[in-house]
Amino acid sequence: MTETTQTQRTAPDGAFGAHKPRSPEYTLAANALRQDLFQGAFAYRPMRRMSVDGPLTRRLPGRLRECAAWAPHAVVVGAGLLAMLLAWVSAHGGPAPVYGLLALVPVLLTLVRPVGAFWLSLGATAASWVVFGNLGGWPWSPGSFVAHLTVLTVVAIRTRPRTAAWTWMVTACYALAAETVYGHHSGDNSGPMLVLSALVLLVVTLWHIRRDAAQEVTAQQTVTAHERSRRTLLEERTTIARELHDVVAHHMSVVAIQAEAAPYRVQNPPPELEKAFATIRENAVAALTELRRVLGVVRAEDYEAPQAPQPTLADLDTLLANVREAGLTVEKTVMGAVRELPQGVELSAYRIVQEALSNTLRHAPGASARVEIGYVLGGLALRVVNGPPPATSLTKPSPGSGHGITGMRERVSMLDGEMTAGPVDDGGYEVAVFLPVATVTERTDDDGAGA
């Protein structure tokens, strides 16, 4: 095997210097030009139909609305027919059909291959001049002028602004080359073409920038709304955890105190009983310590545990009195046999009614509301419904933050309940909730199964 090494020889006088690498700016511009105007120039890219969800098109009837989606295609075809008509008129006789097609085809090609249509338009312009001579303008005849301006506009709309800038620069180079090679002719329209196309491309570029900015704002608003909803959910879960922490801690404290005091309520209790109560107390204290350690992380640094116990349905009358003082006419209806429910259910039911009435005050000022509480078999049913705000109300509705419904759904979901919320026929709003509660028989069966 023979290895051959080629070396570059430099003349002694330095006539042929070493090759200097291109600058990064030149390389970047060359790559951009090749990517925008040459790579995939004739790739198939059909023009999309126009969206018909705008403020005007959505009002059109069905058939006409479907036709409106093809409006951009119709405008392009109309511009192509106009260019063909001008070319036909300026041809004066024999070559008119061929010259008309040279003006029409590039415009129609922009519907499927925009960059390729630009190159075809330049080629058709040059071919028209070489074959048919001066037909009323230099270097663009009337038909070619309209056709090329239409092609530049459609390419700018369907591609990015950088591609539009390249097409304008190539058009300027073509005009300069035509005047350099063939000299100045009467009716020179290079200036009008370059100025008018530059204005059109500037307008299209501004439209692109505005559209991209609007899309970015819409995307950012969507992300912000998602993050706000997620933060609202986390805040509501934190609030629920705080409240349940207080409820469970209270019960565990009562268990520990009763377990410690129980042996002293019996004279001469057996050692086994004392040991059992001591074990109960130790477990209760340990569970209380772990509960405070784990759930204590959800408390804010400035959060202080409430001195009063958490509210229940027994405190609902006080809540309704406060709401009436705020100007809301509210009625309460209780159905079924009132019974004691688990404190977590009582607390969640109270908070749901409280939030529903707050939403009524906020969104329907001056309206009346009705609170229905049903103690049914297997759970608790709640229904809070309000009427529409009166037309003579002087207080304007407040938009609120949207946390209320999210918080209510989170509480219902925590208890494996069901909830519906939405407007009613008379213009009001209704919140209906069912919170399941296990009966004594079910709890006994569960305990037996677990044992």
Coordinates of C-alpha atoms in Angstrom, one line a residue:
M1 CA 0.0 0.0 0.0
T2 CA 1.3 3.4 -1.0
E3 CA 0.4 6.5 0.9
T4 CA 0.5 9.8 -1.0
T5 CA 0.5 13.1 0.7
Q6 CA -0.4 16.3 -1.2
T7 CA 1.0 19.5 0.1
Q8 CA 0.0 23.0 -1.0
R9 CA 2.9 24.9 -2.3
T10 CA 3.1 28.7 -2.1
A11 CA 5.1 30.8 -4.5
P12 CA 8.2 32.4 -3.0
D13 CA 6.9 35.9 -3.7
G14 CA 3.6 35.1 -2.0
A15 CA 1.5 35.4 -5.1
F16 CA -0.7 32.5 -4.0
G17 CA -1.3 32.9 -0.3
A18 CA -2.8 30.3 2.0
H19 CA -6.6 29.9 1.9
K20 CA -8.3 32.1 4.5
P21 CA -11.4 30.8 6.2
R22 CA -14.7 32.6 5.6
S23 CA -16.0 34.8 8.4
P24 CA -18.8 33.5 10.6
E25 CA -21.1 36.2 9.3
Y26 CA -20.6 35.2 5.7
T27 CA -21.1 31.5 6.5
L28 CA -24.2 32.2 8.5
A29 CA -25.7 34.4 5.6
A30 CA -24.8 31.8 3.0
N31 CA -26.4 29.0 5.0
A32 CA -29.5 31.1 5.5
L33 CA -29.8 31.9 1.8
R34 CA -29.4 28.3 0.8
Q35 CA -31.9 27.1 3.4
D36 CA -34.6 29.7 2.6
L37 CA -34.4 29.9 -1.3
F38 CA -32.8 26.7 -2.5
Q39 CA -33.3 23.8 -0.2
G40 CA -36.8 22.4 -0.9
A41 CA -37.7 25.4 -3.1
F42 CA -40.2 23.3 -5.0
A43 CA -41.5 21.3 -2.1
Y44 CA -45.2 20.7 -2.0
R45 CA -46.8 23.1 0.6
P46 CA -50.4 23.7 -0.2
M47 CA -52.0 26.8 1.2
R48 CA -54.3 26.1 4.2
R49 CA -57.9 27.1 4.3
M50 CA -58.8 30.2 6.2
S51 CA -60.2 29.8 9.7
V52 CA -63.9 30.6 9.9
D53 CA -64.0 31.3 13.6
G54 CA -63.6 35.0 13.3
P55 CA -66.2 37.6 14.4
L56 CA -67.5 38.0 10.8
T57 CA -67.2 34.5 9.3
R58 CA -68.9 32.8 12.2
R59 CA -72.1 34.7 11.5
L60 CA -72.3 33.4 7.9
P61 CA -74.7 30.6 7.1
G62 CA -73.3 27.0 6.7
R63 CA -72.8 26.8 3.0
L64 CA -71.4 30.4 2.6
R65 CA -69.2 29.8 5.7
E66 CA -67.6 26.8 4.0
C67 CA -67.0 28.9 0.9
A68 CA -65.4 31.7 2.9
A69 CA -62.7 29.3 4.0
W70 CA -61.4 29.4 0.4
A71 CA -61.3 33.2 0.2
P72 CA -57.4 33.5 0.2
H73 CA -57.2 31.0 -2.7
A74 CA -59.8 33.0 -4.6
V75 CA -57.9 36.3 -4.0
V76 CA -54.7 34.7 -5.4
V77 CA -56.4 33.3 -8.4
G78 CA -58.1 36.7 -9.0
A79 CA -54.7 38.4 -8.9
G80 CA -53.3 35.8 -11.4
L81 CA -56.2 36.4 -13.8
L82 CA -55.6 40.1 -13.6
A83 CA -51.9 39.7 -14.4
M84 CA -52.8 37.4 -17.3
L85 CA -55.3 39.9 -18.6
L86 CA -52.7 42.7 -18.5
A87 CA -50.2 40.5 -20.2
W88 CA -52.7 39.6 -22.9
V89 CA -53.6 43.2 -23.6
S90 CA -49.9 44.3 -23.8
A91 CA -48.9 41.5 -26.1
H92 CA -50.8 42.9 -29.1
G93 CA -51.5 39.8 -31.1
G94 CA -49.9 36.5 -31.7
P95 CA -47.9 35.7 -28.6
A96 CA -50.7 37.0 -26.3
P97 CA -51.8 33.5 -25.0
V98 CA -48.2 32.4 -24.2
Y99 CA -47.4 35.6 -22.5
G100 CA -50.6 35.5 -20.5
L101 CA -49.7 32.0 -19.2
L102 CA -46.2 33.2 -18.3
A103 CA -47.9 35.7 -16.0
L104 CA -50.6 33.4 -14.6
V105 CA -48.7 30.2 -13.9
P106 CA -46.2 31.7 -11.2
V107 CA -49.1 33.2 -9.4
L108 CA -51.1 30.0 -9.3
L109 CA -48.0 28.1 -8.2
T110 CA -47.8 30.1 -5.0
L111 CA -50.8 28.1 -3.8
V112 CA -48.7 24.9 -3.6
R113 CA -45.0 25.8 -4.0
P114 CA -44.4 29.4 -2.9
V115 CA -40.6 29.6 -3.1
G116 CA -40.5 27.8 -6.4
A117 CA -43.1 30.2 -7.7
F118 CA -40.7 33.1 -7.0
W119 CA -38.0 31.6 -9.1
L120 CA -40.4 30.8 -11.8
S121 CA -41.7 34.4 -11.8
L122 CA -38.2 35.7 -12.3
G123 CA -37.6 33.2 -15.1
A124 CA -40.9 34.1 -16.7
T125 CA -40.0 37.8 -16.5
A126 CA -36.7 37.3 -18.2
A127 CA -38.1 34.9 -20.8
S128 CA -40.9 37.3 -21.7
W129 CA -38.3 40.1 -22.4
V130 CA -36.0 37.8 -24.4
V131 CA -38.7 36.2 -26.5
F132 CA -41.2 39.0 -26.9
G133 CA -39.1 42.1 -26.4
N134 CA -40.3 45.3 -24.7
L135 CA -44.0 45.0 -24.1
G136 CA -44.6 48.3 -22.3
G137 CA -42.2 48.2 -19.4
W138 CA -38.6 47.5 -18.5
P139 CA -37.5 45.2 -16.9
W140 CA -41.1 44.2 -16.0
S141 CA -43.9 44.4 -18.5
P142 CA -47.4 45.3 -17.0
G143 CA -48.4 41.6 -16.7
S144 CA -45.1 40.5 -15.2
F145 CA -45.1 43.5 -12.8
V146 CA -48.5 42.5 -11.3
A147 CA -47.6 38.8 -11.3
H148 CA -44.2 39.3 -9.6
L149 CA -45.6 41.7 -7.0
T150 CA -48.3 39.2 -6.2
V151 CA -45.8 36.4 -5.9
L152 CA -43.6 38.4 -3.6
T153 CA -46.7 39.2 -1.4
V154 CA -47.9 35.6 -1.2
V155 CA -44.4 34.3 -0.5
A156 CA -44.0 36.8 2.3
I157 CA -47.3 35.8 3.8
R158 CA -46.7 32.1 3.6
T159 CA -43.0 32.1 4.7
R160 CA -41.1 33.8 7.4
P161 CA -39.8 37.4 7.2
R162 CA -36.2 36.3 6.5
T163 CA -37.3 34.5 3.3
A164 CA -39.3 37.6 2.2
A165 CA -36.1 39.7 2.7
W166 CA -34.1 37.3 0.5
T167 CA -36.7 37.4 -2.3
W168 CA -36.7 41.2 -2.3
M169 CA -32.8 41.3 -2.4
V170 CA -32.8 38.8 -5.3
T171 CA -35.4 40.9 -7.1
A172 CA -33.2 44.0 -6.6
C173 CA -30.2 42.1 -7.9
Y174 CA -32.2 41.0 -11.0
A175 CA -33.2 44.6 -11.7
L176 CA -29.6 45.8 -11.3
A177 CA -28.3 43.1 -13.5
A178 CA -30.9 43.8 -16.2
E179 CA -30.0 47.5 -16.3
T180 CA -26.3 46.7 -16.3
V181 CA -26.4 44.2 -19.1
Y182 CA -29.0 45.8 -21.4
G183 CA -28.7 49.4 -20.3
H184 CA -31.3 51.9 -19.5
H185 CA -34.6 51.7 -21.4
S186 CA -37.6 54.0 -21.6
G187 CA -40.3 53.1 -19.1
D188 CA -37.9 51.8 -16.5
N189 CA -40.0 50.4 -13.6
S190 CA -37.3 48.9 -11.3
G191 CA -37.8 51.8 -8.8
P192 CA -41.5 51.4 -8.5
M193 CA -41.2 47.6 -8.2
L194 CA -38.6 47.8 -5.5
V195 CA -40.3 50.6 -3.5
L196 CA -43.8 49.1 -3.8
S197 CA -42.7 45.6 -3.0
A198 CA -40.6 46.9 0.0
L199 CA -43.8 48.6 1.4
V200 CA -45.8 45.4 0.9
L201 CA -43.2 43.2 2.5
L202 CA -42.9 45.6 5.4
V203 CA -46.7 45.5 6.0
V204 CA -46.6 41.7 5.8
T205 CA -43.6 41.5 8.2
L206 CA -45.4 43.7 10.7
W207 CA -48.5 41.4 10.4
H208 CA -46.2 38.4 11.1
I209 CA -44.7 40.0 14.1
R210 CA -48.2 40.9 15.5
R211 CA -49.5 37.5 14.8
D212 CA -46.5 35.8 16.5
A213 CA -46.8 38.1 19.5
A214 CA -50.5 37.4 19.8
Q215 CA -49.9 33.6 19.7
E216 CA -47.1 34.0 22.3
V217 CA -49.5 36.0 24.5
T218 CA -52.2 33.4 24.1
A219 CA -49.8 30.6 25.0
Q220 CA -48.5 32.5 28.0
Q221 CA -52.1 33.2 29.1
T222 CA -52.9 29.5 28.8
V223 CA -49.8 28.6 30.9
T224 CA -50.6 31.3 33.4
A225 CA -54.2 30.0 33.7
H226 CA -53.0 26.5 34.2
E227 CA -50.5 27.5 36.8
R228 CA -53.1 29.7 38.6
S229 CA -55.5 26.7 38.6
R230 CA -52.8 24.5 40.0
R231 CA -51.8 27.0 42.6
T232 CA -55.4 27.4 43.6
L233 CA -55.8 23.7 44.0
L234 CA -52.6 23.5 46.2
E235 CA -53.8 26.4 48.3
E236 CA -57.2 24.8 48.9
R237 CA -55.6 21.5 49.8
T238 CA -53.3 23.3 52.2
T239 CA -56.3 24.9 53.8
I240 CA -58.1 21.6 54.1
A241 CA -55.1 20.0 55.6
R242 CA -54.8 22.7 58.2
E243 CA -58.4 22.4 59.2
L244 CA -58.3 18.6 59.3
H245 CA -55.1 18.8 61.3
D246 CA -56.9 20.8 63.9
V247 CA -59.8 18.5 64.0
V248 CA -57.8 15.3 64.2
A249 CA -55.4 16.8 66.7
H250 CA -58.3 17.8 68.9
H251 CA -59.7 14.3 68.9
M252 CA -56.3 12.6 69.6
S253 CA -55.7 15.0 72.5
V254 CA -59.1 14.0 73.9
V255 CA -58.3 10.3 73.5
A256 CA -55.0 10.8 75.3
I257 CA -56.5 12.7 78.2
Q258 CA -59.4 10.2 78.7
A259 CA -57.0 7.3 78.5
E260 CA -54.9 8.8 81.2
A261 CA -57.9 9.7 83.5
A262 CA -59.8 6.4 82.9
P263 CA -58.0 4.3 85.5
Y264 CA -58.8 6.8 88.3
R265 CA -62.5 6.5 87.6
V266 CA -62.5 2.9 88.8
Q267 CA -61.6 1.7 92.3
N268 CA -58.8 -0.8 92.4
P269 CA -58.5 -1.3 88.6
P270 CA -56.7 -4.5 87.5
P271 CA -53.2 -4.1 86.3
E272 CA -54.2 -5.3 82.8
L273 CA -56.7 -2.4 82.5
E274 CA -54.1 0.1 83.7
K275 CA -51.6 -1.3 81.2
A276 CA -54.2 -1.1 78.4
F277 CA -55.1 2.5 79.1
A278 CA -51.4 3.4 79.4
T279 CA -50.8 1.8 76.0
I280 CA -53.7 3.7 74.5
R281 CA -52.4 7.0 75.9
E282 CA -48.9 6.3 74.6
N283 CA -50.2 5.4 71.1
A284 CA -52.4 8.5 71.1
V285 CA -49.5 10.8 72.1
A286 CA -47.2 9.2 69.5
A287 CA -49.8 9.5 66.8
L288 CA -50.4 13.2 67.8
T289 CA -46.7 13.9 67.6
E290 CA -46.4 12.3 64.2
L291 CA -49.5 14.1 63.0
R292 CA -48.1 17.5 64.0
R293 CA -44.7 16.7 62.6
V294 CA -46.0 15.6 59.1
L295 CA -48.9 18.0 58.7
G296 CA -47.1 20.9 60.3
V297 CA -45.2 21.6 57.1
V298 CA -48.4 22.9 55.4
R299 CA -48.7 25.7 57.9
A300 CA -47.4 29.1 56.9
E301 CA -44.9 30.8 59.1
D302 CA -47.4 33.3 60.3
Y303 CA -50.2 30.8 60.7
E304 CA -51.8 30.6 64.1
A305 CA -54.1 27.7 65.1
P306 CA -57.6 28.9 65.8
Q307 CA -58.6 29.1 69.5
A308 CA -62.2 28.1 68.8
P309 CA -63.1 24.7 67.4
Q310 CA -63.7 24.3 63.7
P311 CA -67.3 25.2 62.6
T312 CA -70.0 22.6 61.9
L313 CA -73.5 22.7 60.6
A314 CA -74.7 23.7 64.0
D315 CA -73.0 27.1 63.4
L316 CA -74.8 27.6 60.1
D317 CA -77.4 29.9 61.6
T318 CA -74.7 32.3 62.7
L319 CA -73.3 32.2 59.1
L320 CA -76.7 33.0 57.6
A321 CA -77.2 35.9 60.0
N322 CA -73.9 37.4 58.9
V323 CA -74.8 36.9 55.3
R324 CA -78.2 38.6 55.8
E325 CA -76.5 41.6 57.4
A326 CA -74.4 41.8 54.2
G327 CA -77.6 42.3 52.2
L328 CA -78.3 38.7 50.9
T329 CA -81.8 37.4 51.5
V330 CA -81.3 33.7 52.3
E331 CA -83.6 30.9 53.5
K332 CA -82.6 27.6 55.1
T333 CA -84.5 24.3 54.8
V334 CA -83.6 21.2 56.7
M335 CA -85.0 17.8 55.6
G336 CA -84.7 14.5 57.3
A337 CA -83.7 13.6 60.9
V338 CA -80.9 15.8 62.1
R339 CA -78.0 13.6 63.4
E340 CA -74.4 14.0 64.3
L341 CA -72.0 13.5 61.4
P342 CA -68.2 13.1 61.4
Q343 CA -66.6 16.4 62.1
G344 CA -64.7 16.3 58.7
V345 CA -68.1 16.0 56.9
E346 CA -69.6 18.8 59.1
L347 CA -66.7 21.1 58.4
S348 CA -66.7 20.5 54.7
A349 CA -70.4 21.0 54.5
Y350 CA -70.1 24.3 56.4
R351 CA -67.3 25.5 54.1
I352 CA -69.2 24.6 51.0
V353 CA -72.3 26.5 52.0
Q354 CA -70.1 29.4 53.1
E355 CA -68.3 29.6 49.7
A356 CA -71.5 29.2 47.7
L357 CA -73.1 32.1 49.6
S358 CA -69.9 34.2 49.1
N359 CA -70.1 33.5 45.4
T360 CA -73.7 34.7 45.4
L361 CA -72.8 37.9 47.1
R362 CA -69.9 38.4 44.7
H363 CA -71.5 37.4 41.3
A364 CA -75.2 38.1 41.9
P365 CA -75.5 41.1 44.3
G366 CA -79.1 41.7 45.4
A367 CA -80.3 38.2 44.5
S368 CA -82.0 35.8 47.0
A369 CA -80.6 32.4 47.9
R370 CA -81.9 29.2 49.4
V371 CA -79.9 26.6 51.4
E372 CA -81.3 23.1 51.5
I373 CA -79.8 20.5 53.8
G374 CA -81.0 16.9 53.6
Y375 CA -80.0 14.2 56.1
V376 CA -80.6 11.2 53.8
L377 CA -79.7 7.6 54.2
G378 CA -76.0 7.1 53.5
G379 CA -74.9 10.7 53.6
L380 CA -75.7 14.4 53.6
A381 CA -77.2 16.3 50.7
L382 CA -76.6 20.1 50.2
R383 CA -78.2 22.4 47.7
V384 CA -77.5 26.1 47.5
V385 CA -79.3 28.0 44.7
N386 CA -79.6 31.7 44.0
G387 CA -81.8 33.7 41.7
P388 CA -80.6 36.2 39.1
P389 CA -79.5 39.6 40.3
P390 CA -82.2 42.3 40.0
A391 CA -81.9 44.7 37.1
T392 CA -82.3 47.6 39.6
S393 CA -79.3 46.6 41.7
L394 CA -76.8 49.4 42.2
T395 CA -73.9 47.0 43.1
K396 CA -72.0 45.6 40.2
P397 CA -70.9 41.9 40.1
S398 CA -67.3 41.2 41.1
P399 CA -65.4 38.8 38.9
G400 CA -63.6 37.1 41.8
S401 CA -60.5 34.9 41.5
G402 CA -62.2 31.6 40.5
H403 CA -61.0 29.7 43.6
G404 CA -64.5 29.0 45.0
I405 CA -65.7 26.2 42.7
T406 CA -62.2 24.6 42.8
G407 CA -62.1 24.6 46.6
M408 CA -65.6 23.1 46.8
R409 CA -64.8 20.3 44.3
E410 CA -61.6 19.5 46.2
R411 CA -63.5 19.1 49.5
V412 CA -66.1 16.9 47.8
S413 CA -63.5 14.8 46.1
M414 CA -61.6 14.3 49.4
L415 CA -64.8 12.8 50.9
D416 CA -65.6 10.7 47.8
G417 CA -68.7 12.7 47.2
E418 CA -70.4 14.1 44.1
M419 CA -71.0 17.7 43.1
T420 CA -72.6 19.7 40.3
A421 CA -72.4 23.4 39.7
G422 CA -73.9 25.5 37.0
P423 CA -76.5 28.0 35.9
V424 CA -80.2 27.3 36.1
D425 CA -83.0 28.2 33.7
D426 CA -84.1 31.4 35.5
G427 CA -80.6 32.9 35.3
G428 CA -79.4 32.0 38.7
Y429 CA -76.8 29.5 39.8
E430 CA -77.0 26.2 41.7
V431 CA -74.5 24.1 43.7
A432 CA -75.6 20.6 44.6
V433 CA -73.4 18.3 46.7
F434 CA -73.8 14.8 48.2
L435 CA -71.3 13.8 50.9
P436 CA -71.4 10.0 51.7
V437 CA -71.3 9.0 55.4
A438 CA -70.8 5.4 56.5
T439 CA -73.5 4.1 58.8
V440 CA -72.8 2.5 62.1
T441 CA -73.5 -1.0 60.6
E442 CA -71.1 -0.4 57.7
R443 CA -68.3 0.7 60.1
T444 CA -68.9 -2.3 62.3
D445 CA -68.7 -4.6 59.3
D446 CA -65.5 -2.9 58.1
D447 CA -64.0 -3.3 61.6
G448 CA -64.9 -6.9 61.7
A449 CA -63.5 -7.6 58.3
G450 CA -60.3 -5.8 59.2
A451 CA -60.0 -7.8 62.4

